[in-house]
XYZ file of C-alpha atoms in Angstrom:
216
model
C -39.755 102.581 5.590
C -40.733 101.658 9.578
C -38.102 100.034 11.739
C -41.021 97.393 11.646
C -39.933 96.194 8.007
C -36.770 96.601 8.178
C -36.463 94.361 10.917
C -38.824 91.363 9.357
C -36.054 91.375 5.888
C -33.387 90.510 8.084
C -30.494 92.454 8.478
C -27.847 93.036 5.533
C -25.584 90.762 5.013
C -27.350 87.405 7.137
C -25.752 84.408 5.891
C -28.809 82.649 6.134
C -30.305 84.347 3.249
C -27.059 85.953 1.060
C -25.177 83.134 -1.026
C -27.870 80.427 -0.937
C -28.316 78.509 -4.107
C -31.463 78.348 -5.553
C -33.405 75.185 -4.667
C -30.869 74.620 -1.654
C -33.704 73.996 0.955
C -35.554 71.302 -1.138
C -32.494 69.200 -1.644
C -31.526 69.972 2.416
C -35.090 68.450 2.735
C -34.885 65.826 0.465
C -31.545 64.570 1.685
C -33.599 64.305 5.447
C -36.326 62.026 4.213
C -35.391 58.404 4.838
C -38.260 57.411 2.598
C -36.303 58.479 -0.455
C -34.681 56.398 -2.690
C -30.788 56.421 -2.277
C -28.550 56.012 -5.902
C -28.548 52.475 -7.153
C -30.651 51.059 -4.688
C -32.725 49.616 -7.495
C -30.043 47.557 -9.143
C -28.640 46.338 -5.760
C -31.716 44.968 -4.918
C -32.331 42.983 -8.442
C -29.130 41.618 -7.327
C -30.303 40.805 -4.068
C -33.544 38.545 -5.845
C -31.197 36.998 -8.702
C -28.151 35.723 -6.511
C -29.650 33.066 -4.333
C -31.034 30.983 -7.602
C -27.626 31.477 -9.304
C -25.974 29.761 -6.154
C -29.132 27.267 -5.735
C -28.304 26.343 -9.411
C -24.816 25.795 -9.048
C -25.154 23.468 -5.852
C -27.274 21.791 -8.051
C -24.726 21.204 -10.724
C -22.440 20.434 -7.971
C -24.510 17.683 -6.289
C -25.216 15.965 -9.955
C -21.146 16.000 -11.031
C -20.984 14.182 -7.300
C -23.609 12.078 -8.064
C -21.911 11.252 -11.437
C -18.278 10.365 -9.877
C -20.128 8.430 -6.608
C -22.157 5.869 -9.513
C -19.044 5.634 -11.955
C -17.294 4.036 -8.482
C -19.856 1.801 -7.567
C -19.958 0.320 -10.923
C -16.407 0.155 -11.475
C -16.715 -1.667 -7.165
C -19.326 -4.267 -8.476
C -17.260 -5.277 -12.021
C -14.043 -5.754 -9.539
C -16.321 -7.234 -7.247
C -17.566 -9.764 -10.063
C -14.263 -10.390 -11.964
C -12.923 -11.261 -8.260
C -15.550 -13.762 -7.726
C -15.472 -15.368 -11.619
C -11.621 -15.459 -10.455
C -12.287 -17.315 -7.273
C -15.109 -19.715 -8.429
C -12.630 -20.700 -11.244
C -9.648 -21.583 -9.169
C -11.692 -23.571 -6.416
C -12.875 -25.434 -9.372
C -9.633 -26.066 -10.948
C -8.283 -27.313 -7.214
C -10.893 -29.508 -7.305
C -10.558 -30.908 -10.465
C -6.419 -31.483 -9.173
C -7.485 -32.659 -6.111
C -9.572 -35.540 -8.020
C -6.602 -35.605 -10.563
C -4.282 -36.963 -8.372
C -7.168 -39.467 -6.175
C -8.442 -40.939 -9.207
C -5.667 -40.990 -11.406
C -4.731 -44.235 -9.427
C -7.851 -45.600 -10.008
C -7.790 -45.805 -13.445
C -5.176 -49.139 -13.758
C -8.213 -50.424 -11.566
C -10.784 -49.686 -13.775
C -8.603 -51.401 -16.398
C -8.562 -54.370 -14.729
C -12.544 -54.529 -14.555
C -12.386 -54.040 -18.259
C -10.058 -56.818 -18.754
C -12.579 -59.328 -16.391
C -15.521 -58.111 -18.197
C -14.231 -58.935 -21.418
C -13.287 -62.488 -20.324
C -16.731 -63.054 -18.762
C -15.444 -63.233 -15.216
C -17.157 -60.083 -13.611
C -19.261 -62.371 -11.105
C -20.838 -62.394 -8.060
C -19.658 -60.077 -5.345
C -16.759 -59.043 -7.637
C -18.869 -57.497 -9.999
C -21.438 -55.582 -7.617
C -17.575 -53.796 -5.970
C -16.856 -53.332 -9.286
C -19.744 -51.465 -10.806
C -19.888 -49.847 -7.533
C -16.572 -48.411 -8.085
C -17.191 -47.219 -11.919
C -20.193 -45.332 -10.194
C -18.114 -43.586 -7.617
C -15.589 -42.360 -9.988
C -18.090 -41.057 -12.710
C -19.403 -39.275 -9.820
C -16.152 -37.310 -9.417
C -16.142 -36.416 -12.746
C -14.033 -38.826 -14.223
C -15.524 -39.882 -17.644
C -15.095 -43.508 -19.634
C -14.259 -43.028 -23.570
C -13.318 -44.836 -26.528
C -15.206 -47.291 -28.281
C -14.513 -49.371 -31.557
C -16.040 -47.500 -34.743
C -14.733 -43.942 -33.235
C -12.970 -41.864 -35.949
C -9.715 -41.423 -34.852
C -8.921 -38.742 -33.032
C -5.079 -37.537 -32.390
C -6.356 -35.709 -29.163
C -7.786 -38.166 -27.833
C -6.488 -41.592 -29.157
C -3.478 -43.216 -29.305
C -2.933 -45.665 -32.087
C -0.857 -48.227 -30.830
C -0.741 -49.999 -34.121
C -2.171 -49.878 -37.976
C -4.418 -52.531 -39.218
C -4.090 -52.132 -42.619
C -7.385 -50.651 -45.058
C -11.142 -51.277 -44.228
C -13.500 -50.718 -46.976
C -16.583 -50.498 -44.509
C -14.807 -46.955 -43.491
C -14.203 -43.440 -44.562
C -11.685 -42.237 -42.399
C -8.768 -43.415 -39.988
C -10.952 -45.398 -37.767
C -10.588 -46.964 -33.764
C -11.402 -50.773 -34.813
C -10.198 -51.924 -31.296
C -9.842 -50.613 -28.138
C -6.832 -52.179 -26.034
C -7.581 -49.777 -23.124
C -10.526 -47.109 -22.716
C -9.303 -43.474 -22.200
C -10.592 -41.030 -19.465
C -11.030 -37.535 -19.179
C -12.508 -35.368 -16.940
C -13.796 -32.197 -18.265
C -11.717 -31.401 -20.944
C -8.812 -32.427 -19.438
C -7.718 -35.569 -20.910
C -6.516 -37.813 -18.017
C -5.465 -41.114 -20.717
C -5.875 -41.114 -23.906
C -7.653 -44.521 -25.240
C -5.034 -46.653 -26.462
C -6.391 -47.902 -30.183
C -5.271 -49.936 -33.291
C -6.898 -48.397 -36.527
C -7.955 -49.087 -39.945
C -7.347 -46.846 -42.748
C -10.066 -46.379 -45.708
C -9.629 -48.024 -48.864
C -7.171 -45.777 -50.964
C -9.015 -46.444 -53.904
C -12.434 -44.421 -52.035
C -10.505 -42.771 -49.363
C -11.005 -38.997 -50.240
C -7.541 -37.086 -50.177
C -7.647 -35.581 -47.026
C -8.694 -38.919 -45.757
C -6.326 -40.881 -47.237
C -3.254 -38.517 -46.607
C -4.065 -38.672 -42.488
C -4.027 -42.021 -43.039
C -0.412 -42.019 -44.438
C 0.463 -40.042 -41.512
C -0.802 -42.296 -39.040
């Protein structure tokens, strides 16, 4: 063998040749590419793609529970809101109704008097244009005339200053005259109407009838 050969196989021993696995140089070269894929880069970047609509969906989730809480306030603002104003509205219109309580209360011994002069035909003149002038006033302010003869009798509103005895033109306790007229305003009796009454016939009063009579 020429020196020639021997000198292109390398000397004995070269570590660049003895102890070299088999395929050693492909993976050296493969491991230098940058263009190859490096372990799990595949499921790192399905990762990448998924978690942006996981975190778009739960801001989303996020923003509607908000949404929820922010309405359930309002509404439970505007019921307060409205309960408050029912609340107001109702005592301005009960201070009211005191206010013209105590004013007209007064009045009322008046307004008997005009009664009184009406009945005995002397409502005349100038007298009697004051007088339905005041009636008009007062009516105005809420205060309301009742009580009339031929009204059933009723405890909550009449007071029976005295018993005629039994009318057979009637079927129940009955207002057959009216000493003074009552007044309410609202439902807020002011006076009751002072009455005398008649009581049915016992012989056609029906039960009921005839025991509020014996009560009376």
């Amino acid at each position: 063998m020429t020196d020639e050969h021997r000198h292109d196989e390398g000397p004995p021993g070269d570590p660049a040749r003895e102890g070299a696995p088999e395929g050693a140089d492909e993976a050296t070269e493969r491991s230098e590419d940058p263009a190859a894929p490096a372990a799990g880069e595949a499921s790192d970047s399905e990762a990448v793609e998924t978690d942006p609509l996981q975190a778009a969906h739960d801001e989303v989730e996020t923003l509607k529970m908000e949404l929820g809480e922010r309405t359930s306030d309002l509404q439970r603002l505007q019921a307060e809101f409205l309960n408050y104003k029912r609340r107001v509205d109702r005592d301005r219109e009960l201070v009211k109704q005191n206010a013209a309580y105590v004013v007209l209360s007064p009045v009322i011994e008046v307004l008997d008097t005009i009664d009184r002069a009406r009945e005995h035909a002397e409502l005349e003149g100038g007298f009697k244009a004051v007088a339905e002038q005041l009636e008009r006033v007062v009516a105005n302010q809420g205060l309301e005339k009742f009580g009339v003869a031929g009204d059933p009798f009723d405890p909550a509103l009449h007071e029976a200053l005295s018993h005629l005895g039994e009318d057979p033109d009637v079927d129940v306790v009955t207002c057959k005259i009216v000493a003074k007229a009552g007044y309410r305003m609202g439902d807020r009796v002011v006076r009751a109407a002072q009455v005398l009454v008649v009581d049915p016939a016992a012989d056609a009063a029906p039960a009921d009838s005839a025991g509020d009579a014996s009560e009376g």
